[in-house]
CSV table of C-alpha atoms in Angstrom, one decimal:
chain,number,residue,atom,x,y,z
A,1,MET,CA,146.6,-53.4,-44.1
A,2,SER,CA,150.4,-53.3,-44.2
A,3,LEU,CA,150.2,-53.7,-47.7
A,4,ALA,CA,147.6,-51.1,-48.4
A,5,ALA,CA,149.8,-48.6,-47.1
A,6,ASP,CA,152.0,-49.0,-49.9
A,7,PRO,CA,152.2,-45.5,-51.7
A,8,GLU,CA,152.1,-47.5,-54.9
A,9,ILE,CA,148.6,-48.8,-53.9
A,10,ILE,CA,145.7,-46.7,-54.8
A,11,SER,CA,142.9,-47.1,-51.6
A,12,PHE,CA,139.6,-46.8,-51.8
A,13,GLY,CA,139.6,-48.2,-48.3
A,14,GLY,CA,139.4,-45.4,-45.8
A,15,GLY,CA,136.6,-42.9,-45.3
A,16,PHE,CA,138.6,-39.7,-45.6
A,17,PRO,CA,137.1,-36.5,-46.7
A,18,ASP,CA,139.2,-34.7,-49.5
A,19,PRO,CA,142.0,-32.4,-47.9
A,20,GLU,CA,140.9,-29.8,-50.3
A,21,SER,CA,137.8,-29.5,-48.7
A,22,PHE,CA,139.5,-28.5,-45.5
A,23,PRO,CA,139.5,-24.7,-44.6
A,24,SER,CA,143.4,-24.8,-44.1
A,25,GLU,CA,143.9,-20.7,-44.8
A,26,ALA,CA,141.1,-19.9,-42.6
A,27,PHE,CA,142.2,-22.1,-39.9
A,28,ALA,CA,146.0,-20.9,-40.3
A,29,GLU,CA,144.6,-17.3,-39.6
A,30,ILE,CA,142.3,-18.3,-36.7
A,31,LEU,CA,145.2,-19.8,-35.1
A,32,SER,CA,147.7,-17.3,-35.6
A,33,GLU,CA,144.9,-15.0,-33.6
A,34,GLN,CA,144.5,-17.3,-30.6
A,35,MET,CA,148.0,-17.6,-30.3
A,36,ALA,CA,148.6,-14.0,-30.4
A,37,SER,CA,145.5,-12.7,-28.3
A,38,HIS,CA,143.7,-15.6,-26.8
A,39,ALA,CA,146.4,-18.0,-25.6
A,40,LYS,CA,145.9,-18.2,-22.2
A,41,VAL,CA,142.6,-19.0,-22.6
A,42,ALA,CA,143.1,-21.4,-25.5
A,43,LEU,CA,145.8,-23.2,-23.9
A,44,GLN,CA,144.1,-23.7,-20.4
A,45,TYR,CA,141.5,-26.2,-19.4
A,46,SER,CA,138.1,-25.6,-20.1
A,47,ALA,CA,134.7,-26.7,-18.9
A,48,SER,CA,134.4,-30.6,-19.4
A,49,GLU,CA,131.1,-30.5,-21.7
A,50,GLY,CA,132.5,-28.3,-24.2
A,51,LEU,CA,133.5,-24.6,-24.6
A,52,PRO,CA,130.6,-22.8,-24.0
A,53,SER,CA,130.8,-20.3,-27.4
A,54,LEU,CA,131.1,-23.7,-29.2
A,55,ARG,CA,128.2,-25.6,-27.7
A,56,SER,CA,125.9,-22.5,-28.7
A,57,HIS,CA,127.0,-22.7,-31.9
A,58,ILE,CA,126.2,-26.5,-32.3
A,59,ALA,CA,123.0,-25.5,-30.8
A,60,ASP,CA,122.4,-22.8,-33.5
A,61,LEU,CA,123.3,-25.3,-36.3
A,62,MET,CA,121.1,-27.7,-34.9
A,63,GLY,CA,118.2,-25.2,-34.5
A,64,ILE,CA,118.8,-24.8,-38.5
A,65,ASP,CA,118.5,-28.2,-39.0
A,66,GLY,CA,115.2,-28.7,-37.2
A,67,ILE,CA,116.6,-29.7,-34.0
A,68,GLN,CA,115.5,-27.2,-31.1
A,69,CYS,CA,118.2,-27.3,-28.2
A,70,ALA,CA,120.1,-24.8,-26.0
A,71,ALA,CA,123.8,-24.9,-25.4
A,72,ASP,CA,123.3,-26.7,-22.1
A,73,ASP,CA,121.8,-29.5,-24.3
A,74,VAL,CA,125.0,-30.0,-26.2
A,75,LEU,CA,128.2,-32.2,-25.0
A,76,VAL,CA,130.9,-32.2,-27.1
A,77,LEU,CA,133.0,-34.9,-27.9
A,78,GLN,CA,136.3,-36.1,-29.1
A,79,GLY,CA,134.6,-36.9,-32.7
A,80,ALA,CA,131.1,-38.9,-32.9
A,81,GLN,CA,133.3,-42.1,-32.2
A,82,GLN,CA,133.6,-41.3,-28.7
A,83,GLY,CA,129.7,-40.8,-28.5
A,84,LEU,CA,129.7,-44.2,-29.6
A,85,ASP,CA,132.0,-45.5,-26.9
A,86,LEU,CA,130.3,-43.5,-24.2
A,87,VAL,CA,126.2,-44.8,-25.2
A,88,ALA,CA,128.0,-48.3,-24.9
A,89,LYS,CA,129.7,-47.9,-21.5
A,90,LEU,CA,126.4,-46.2,-20.3
A,91,MET,CA,124.1,-48.4,-21.4
A,92,ILE,CA,125.3,-51.9,-22.4
A,93,ASP,CA,125.8,-54.9,-19.9
A,94,PRO,CA,127.4,-58.1,-20.9
A,95,GLY,CA,124.7,-60.0,-22.9
A,96,ASP,CA,122.4,-57.2,-23.6
A,97,LEU,CA,120.8,-56.9,-27.0
A,98,ILE,CA,121.4,-54.3,-29.5
A,99,VAL,CA,119.9,-53.7,-32.7
A,100,THR,CA,121.6,-52.6,-36.0
A,101,GLU,CA,121.2,-52.2,-39.7
A,102,ASN,CA,122.4,-54.9,-41.7
A,103,PRO,CA,125.2,-54.1,-42.7
A,104,THR,CA,126.4,-51.5,-40.1
A,105,PHE,CA,129.3,-49.2,-39.4
A,106,ILE,CA,132.2,-51.3,-38.1
A,107,GLY,CA,133.6,-48.3,-36.2
A,108,ALA,CA,130.1,-48.6,-34.1
A,109,LEU,CA,130.9,-52.4,-33.4
A,110,VAL,CA,134.2,-51.9,-32.4
A,111,ALA,CA,132.9,-49.3,-29.6
A,112,PHE,CA,130.3,-51.6,-28.8
A,113,ALA,CA,132.3,-54.6,-28.6
A,114,PRO,CA,134.1,-54.3,-25.0
A,115,TYR,CA,131.0,-54.2,-23.8
A,116,GLN,CA,129.9,-57.5,-24.9
A,117,PRO,CA,126.5,-57.0,-26.5
A,118,ARG,CA,124.4,-59.6,-28.4
A,119,TYR,CA,122.7,-58.1,-31.6
A,120,ALA,CA,119.5,-58.6,-33.7
A,121,VAL,CA,120.0,-57.2,-37.1
A,122,ALA,CA,117.2,-55.8,-39.7
A,123,GLU,CA,117.8,-55.5,-43.4
A,124,LEU,CA,118.6,-52.6,-45.5
A,125,ASP,CA,117.4,-51.9,-48.9
A,126,GLU,CA,117.7,-48.5,-51.0
A,127,ASP,CA,115.3,-46.6,-48.8
A,128,GLY,CA,117.0,-47.5,-45.7
A,129,VAL,CA,116.4,-49.7,-42.8
A,130,ASN,CA,113.4,-52.0,-43.6
A,131,THR,CA,110.9,-50.8,-40.9
A,132,ASP,CA,108.9,-54.2,-41.4
A,133,ASP,CA,111.8,-56.3,-40.8
A,134,LEU,CA,112.7,-53.9,-37.9
A,135,GLU,CA,109.2,-54.4,-36.3
A,136,ARG,CA,109.8,-58.3,-36.6
A,137,VAL,CA,113.0,-58.2,-34.7
A,138,LEU,CA,111.5,-56.0,-32.4
A,139,ILE,CA,108.6,-57.9,-31.4
A,140,SER,CA,111.2,-61.3,-31.3
A,141,ASN,CA,113.5,-59.4,-29.0
A,142,PRO,CA,111.9,-57.5,-26.0
A,143,GLY,CA,114.2,-55.6,-24.1
A,144,ALA,CA,116.5,-54.4,-26.5
A,145,LYS,CA,118.8,-51.8,-25.3
A,146,PHE,CA,118.7,-49.3,-28.5
A,147,ILE,CA,118.8,-49.3,-32.4
A,148,TYR,CA,121.8,-48.1,-33.8
A,149,THR,CA,121.3,-46.5,-37.4
A,150,VAL,CA,122.9,-44.4,-39.8
A,151,PRO,CA,120.0,-42.6,-41.7
A,152,ASP,CA,121.9,-40.3,-44.1
A,153,PHE,CA,124.2,-41.7,-46.5
A,154,GLN,CA,124.9,-45.1,-44.1
A,155,ASN,CA,128.5,-46.3,-43.7
A,156,PRO,CA,128.7,-48.8,-45.8
A,157,THR,CA,126.1,-48.7,-47.7
A,158,GLY,CA,125.8,-45.3,-48.9
A,159,VAL,CA,121.8,-45.4,-48.7
A,160,THR,CA,119.5,-42.8,-47.1
A,161,MET,CA,116.5,-43.8,-44.9
A,162,SER,CA,113.0,-42.5,-46.6
A,163,LEU,CA,110.8,-40.1,-44.5
A,164,GLU,CA,108.5,-42.4,-44.4
A,165,ARG,CA,110.6,-45.1,-42.8
A,166,ARG,CA,111.7,-42.6,-40.5
A,167,ARG,CA,108.7,-41.9,-39.1
A,168,ARG,CA,107.7,-45.7,-38.7
A,169,LEU,CA,110.9,-46.2,-36.9
A,170,LEU,CA,110.2,-43.6,-34.4
A,171,GLU,CA,106.8,-45.2,-34.1
A,172,LEU,CA,108.1,-48.3,-33.5
A,173,ALA,CA,110.6,-47.1,-30.7
A,174,GLN,CA,107.6,-45.9,-29.1
A,175,ILE,CA,105.4,-49.1,-29.4
A,176,HIS,CA,108.3,-51.0,-28.2
A,177,ASP,CA,110.0,-48.7,-25.9
A,178,ILE,CA,113.5,-48.3,-26.9
A,179,LEU,CA,115.8,-45.4,-27.6
A,180,ILE,CA,117.3,-44.7,-30.8
A,181,LEU,CA,121.3,-43.9,-31.3
A,182,GLU,CA,121.1,-41.8,-34.3
A,183,ASP,CA,124.7,-41.4,-36.0
A,184,THR,CA,124.9,-38.7,-38.5
A,185,PRO,CA,128.3,-37.6,-39.7
A,186,TYR,CA,127.8,-37.1,-43.6
A,187,ARG,CA,124.7,-35.5,-43.1
A,188,THR,CA,126.1,-32.3,-44.5
A,189,LEU,CA,127.3,-33.8,-47.4
A,190,ARG,CA,124.5,-34.4,-49.9
A,191,TYR,CA,125.0,-33.9,-53.5
A,192,ASP,CA,121.5,-35.0,-54.9
A,193,GLY,CA,117.8,-34.2,-53.8
A,194,SER,CA,116.6,-32.6,-50.7
A,195,SER,CA,117.6,-32.6,-47.3
A,196,LEU,CA,115.6,-34.8,-45.1
A,197,PRO,CA,114.6,-34.2,-41.4
A,198,SER,CA,116.9,-35.7,-38.8
A,199,LEU,CA,115.5,-38.5,-36.5
A,200,LYS,CA,116.2,-36.2,-33.4
A,201,SER,CA,114.3,-33.7,-35.4
A,202,LEU,CA,111.0,-35.9,-35.6
A,203,ASP,CA,111.6,-37.1,-31.9
A,204,THR,CA,108.5,-36.1,-29.9
A,205,THR,CA,108.9,-38.4,-27.1
A,206,GLY,CA,112.7,-38.1,-26.3
A,207,ARG,CA,114.1,-41.6,-27.7
A,208,VAL,CA,116.6,-40.5,-29.9
A,209,ILE,CA,120.1,-39.9,-28.9
A,210,HIS,CA,121.8,-37.8,-31.4
A,211,LEU,CA,125.4,-37.8,-32.3
A,212,GLY,CA,127.0,-35.2,-34.7
A,213,SER,CA,130.5,-34.4,-36.3
A,214,PHE,CA,132.9,-31.6,-37.5
A,215,SER,CA,134.9,-34.3,-39.1
A,216,LYS,CA,133.5,-34.3,-42.7
A,217,MET,CA,132.1,-30.7,-41.8
A,218,LEU,CA,135.5,-29.0,-41.2
A,219,ALA,CA,138.3,-31.5,-40.6
A,220,PRO,CA,139.0,-34.6,-39.0
A,221,ALA,CA,142.0,-33.9,-37.0
A,222,LEU,CA,139.9,-31.5,-34.6
A,223,ARG,CA,138.5,-34.6,-33.3
A,224,LEU,CA,135.2,-33.0,-32.3
A,225,GLY,CA,131.7,-34.1,-32.4
A,226,TRP,CA,128.5,-33.6,-30.5
A,227,VAL,CA,125.7,-35.7,-28.7
A,228,ILE,CA,122.1,-34.3,-28.1
A,229,ALA,CA,120.1,-36.6,-25.7
A,230,PRO,CA,117.6,-36.6,-23.1
A,231,ALA,CA,118.7,-34.4,-20.1
A,232,GLU,CA,119.3,-37.7,-17.7
A,233,ILE,CA,121.2,-39.5,-20.2
A,234,LEU,CA,123.4,-36.5,-21.3
A,235,ARG,CA,124.0,-35.9,-17.6
A,236,LYS,CA,125.5,-39.3,-17.1
A,237,LEU,CA,127.3,-39.4,-20.7
A,238,ALA,CA,129.3,-36.1,-19.5
A,239,LEU,CA,130.1,-37.4,-15.9
A,240,LEU,CA,131.9,-40.6,-18.3
A,241,LYS,CA,133.3,-38.1,-20.4
A,242,LEU,CA,135.1,-36.6,-17.4
A,243,ALA,CA,136.2,-39.9,-16.5
A,244,ALA,CA,137.6,-40.5,-19.8
A,245,ASP,CA,139.4,-37.6,-20.9
A,246,THR,CA,138.6,-34.5,-18.8
A,247,GLN,CA,137.8,-32.5,-22.0
A,248,CYS,CA,138.2,-31.9,-25.7
A,249,SER,CA,141.0,-29.6,-26.8
A,250,THR,CA,140.2,-26.1,-25.7
A,251,LEU,CA,142.4,-25.1,-28.8
A,252,ASN,CA,140.4,-27.0,-31.3
A,253,MET,CA,137.6,-26.0,-29.8
A,254,SER,CA,138.5,-22.2,-30.0
A,255,VAL,CA,139.7,-22.9,-33.7
A,256,ALA,CA,136.5,-24.3,-34.5
A,257,SER,CA,134.2,-21.6,-32.2
A,258,ALA,CA,135.9,-19.0,-34.2
A,259,PHE,CA,135.7,-20.2,-37.3
A,260,LEU,CA,131.6,-20.3,-36.8
A,261,ASP,CA,132.1,-16.6,-35.7
A,262,GLU,CA,134.1,-15.6,-38.8
A,263,TYR,CA,133.8,-17.4,-41.7
A,264,ASP,CA,130.5,-18.7,-43.8
A,265,LEU,CA,129.8,-22.1,-43.1
A,266,THR,CA,127.4,-22.5,-45.9
A,267,ALA,CA,129.7,-21.4,-48.4
A,268,HIS,CA,132.6,-23.6,-46.9
A,269,THR,CA,129.8,-26.5,-46.9
A,270,ARG,CA,128.9,-25.7,-50.9
A,271,ARG,CA,132.7,-26.0,-51.9
A,272,SER,CA,133.3,-29.3,-49.9
A,273,VAL,CA,129.8,-30.7,-51.4
A,274,GLN,CA,130.9,-30.1,-55.1
A,275,ILE,CA,134.6,-31.2,-54.5
A,276,HIS,CA,132.9,-34.5,-53.3
A,277,LYS,CA,130.3,-34.6,-55.8
A,278,THR,CA,132.7,-34.5,-58.8
A,279,GLN,CA,134.6,-37.4,-57.0
A,280,ARG,CA,131.5,-39.3,-56.9
A,281,ASP,CA,130.2,-38.8,-60.5
A,282,LEU,CA,133.2,-39.9,-61.7
A,283,ALA,CA,133.6,-43.0,-59.4
A,284,LEU,CA,130.1,-44.1,-60.5
A,285,GLU,CA,130.6,-43.6,-64.1
A,286,THR,CA,133.9,-45.4,-64.2
A,287,ILE,CA,132.4,-48.3,-62.4
A,288,GLN,CA,129.4,-48.1,-64.8
A,289,HIS,CA,131.8,-48.6,-67.9
A,290,THR,CA,134.4,-51.2,-66.2
A,291,PHE,CA,133.0,-53.2,-63.7
A,292,PRO,CA,131.4,-56.7,-64.9
A,293,ASP,CA,127.3,-56.4,-64.9
A,294,THR,CA,127.1,-59.0,-62.4
A,295,ILE,CA,128.3,-56.6,-59.7
A,296,ASP,CA,125.6,-54.6,-58.2
A,297,PHE,CA,126.9,-51.0,-56.6
A,298,SER,CA,125.0,-48.5,-54.7
A,299,LYS,CA,124.3,-44.8,-56.0
A,300,PRO,CA,124.4,-42.7,-52.8
A,301,ASP,CA,123.0,-39.2,-53.0
A,302,GLY,CA,125.9,-38.3,-50.9
A,303,GLY,CA,128.5,-39.3,-48.1
A,304,LEU,CA,131.6,-41.1,-48.8
A,305,PHE,CA,130.7,-44.6,-50.1
A,306,ILE,CA,129.7,-47.0,-52.6
A,307,TRP,CA,128.6,-50.5,-51.6
A,308,LEU,CA,129.7,-53.4,-53.9
A,309,THR,CA,127.6,-56.6,-54.1
A,310,PHE,CA,129.4,-59.5,-55.9
A,311,PRO,CA,127.5,-63.0,-56.9
A,312,LYS,CA,127.0,-65.4,-54.4
A,313,GLY,CA,130.2,-67.6,-53.7
A,314,PHE,CA,132.6,-64.5,-54.2
A,315,ASP,CA,134.7,-63.3,-51.1
A,316,ALA,CA,135.8,-60.2,-51.3
A,317,GLY,CA,138.3,-60.2,-48.6
A,318,LYS,CA,140.3,-63.2,-50.2
A,319,HIS,CA,140.2,-61.6,-53.7
A,320,LEU,CA,141.6,-58.5,-51.7
A,321,ALA,CA,144.6,-60.2,-50.3
A,322,GLU,CA,145.4,-62.8,-53.0
A,323,HIS,CA,144.5,-60.3,-56.3
A,324,ALA,CA,143.7,-56.9,-55.8
A,325,ILE,CA,146.7,-56.0,-53.7
A,326,PRO,CA,149.4,-57.9,-54.7
A,327,GLU,CA,148.5,-57.8,-58.3
A,328,ASP,CA,146.7,-55.2,-59.1
A,329,ARG,CA,147.7,-52.4,-56.6
A,330,VAL,CA,144.1,-51.4,-55.9
A,331,ALA,CA,142.6,-51.7,-52.1
A,332,TYR,CA,139.1,-51.8,-50.9
A,333,VAL,CA,137.3,-52.8,-47.7
A,334,PRO,CA,136.0,-56.1,-47.9
A,335,GLY,CA,132.0,-56.0,-46.5
A,336,ALA,CA,132.1,-59.0,-44.2
A,337,PRO,CA,133.1,-57.1,-40.6
A,338,PHE,CA,130.5,-54.6,-41.3
A,339,TYR,CA,127.7,-57.3,-40.4
A,340,SER,CA,126.9,-57.7,-36.7
A,341,VAL,CA,125.5,-61.1,-36.9
A,342,LEU,CA,126.4,-63.0,-39.8
A,343,PRO,CA,129.4,-62.1,-41.8
A,344,GLU,CA,128.6,-61.5,-45.9
A,345,PRO,CA,131.9,-61.9,-47.8
A,346,ASN,CA,130.5,-61.2,-51.1
A,347,HIS,CA,130.3,-57.1,-50.3
A,348,ALA,CA,133.1,-54.6,-50.2
A,349,ARG,CA,133.1,-50.9,-49.6
A,350,LEU,CA,134.8,-48.0,-51.8
A,351,SER,CA,135.6,-44.8,-50.9
A,352,TYR,CA,135.9,-42.2,-53.7
A,353,ALA,CA,137.0,-39.2,-51.5
A,354,GLY,CA,140.3,-37.6,-51.7
A,355,LYS,CA,141.2,-38.9,-54.9
A,356,ASN,CA,142.6,-37.1,-57.8
A,357,PRO,CA,140.5,-37.8,-61.2
A,358,ASP,CA,143.5,-39.9,-62.7
A,359,ASP,CA,144.1,-42.1,-59.5
A,360,LEU,CA,140.2,-42.3,-59.7
A,361,VAL,CA,139.8,-43.6,-62.6
A,362,HIS,CA,143.1,-45.7,-63.1
A,363,GLY,CA,142.5,-47.6,-59.8
A,364,LEU,CA,138.8,-48.3,-60.5
A,365,THR,CA,139.8,-49.4,-64.0
A,366,ARG,CA,142.4,-51.8,-62.5
A,367,LEU,CA,139.9,-53.0,-59.8
A,368,GLY,CA,137.1,-53.8,-62.9
A,369,GLU,CA,140.0,-55.5,-64.9
A,370,SER,CA,140.7,-57.6,-61.8
A,371,PHE,CA,137.0,-58.7,-60.9
A,372,HIS,CA,136.5,-59.6,-64.6
A,373,ARG,CA,139.2,-62.0,-64.3
A,374,ALA,CA,137.9,-63.4,-61.3
A,375,GLU,CA,134.4,-64.1,-62.8
A,376,LEU,CA,136.2,-65.7,-65.8
A,377,GLY,CA,137.6,-68.1,-63.3
A,378,LEU,CA,134.2,-68.6,-61.2
A,379,ARG,CA,132.5,-69.7,-64.7
A,380,ALA,CA,135.8,-72.0,-65.5
A,381,ILE,CA,135.3,-73.5,-62.0
A,382,ALA,CA,131.1,-73.6,-62.5
A,383,LYS,CA,131.9,-75.6,-65.7
């Protein structure tokens, strides 16, 4: 990681949205107005549950997305990551079992780890979590605390759960009396196809805890997300948040609320989607032409990530440390840490976002050449 911080290295590691997608000029105007006319409010404490106007905006956004809720049903968070921590703190005792996708978001594993859970995993394919495998897992592990899923443009694989599987997942949760933790940070970044309903919008039995975020919708530095959950769970999460940090930044909440008051979020989202779609398309084209044919790669309909699958026996972490960074000056995230039970070293995650076209093409081309050299080495060893 210290080598990857070198400015001479082209990094496909972090899941950072492109800074060109940030509404910088709008934020500058809003901040100026906040300080000129509303500083006494914007710089003061606010409600622990979140600024009322922002909670109303989030409820409206959720309504547009098919989730019917009121402002009182929304708890504003320090990004969706805080939601992962608070849910873990509320629900996990040492030794409790959590069901995750295989692989899953490493940030969730980091949030769950301090509470010492055990894990069971359900496999993924191009249609998201394999619900037949999930059924097997739930039958084999009665009493699991919750199922954690990223249904839209999953981190790290980029795959999206099909509508059929969303419905089956909810059905299985009802049969096995288990909650679902739905994490949706990339939901607005869809480049192809039609949006699928969130699990929360399909939930008729109050089993889904829904996490959302402004990090990719507006800007990560706002550190603003939200959770919508059954009333008793939401009340307890609000108490845990009060103990953890009292509240999110009143100033940041005021900026986000004013943006939603004064600017066209749909137009902003359309521009952000076009920026990231262009980068995804160029990345996929470059990978297609420069990577060895033995490497499989996902073709995501949205989000920020491409998942690489190498032949068995290839260690992506070892190749990163010994070749990609020191020799080729390119970085990526090895896949092994995304597995909650049994690490699989023959995978890697690439993030194409935030790269200018030259760096994107040059970096991926150098990476392809590096993988070709590794492939030749593996063939020589095999002989």
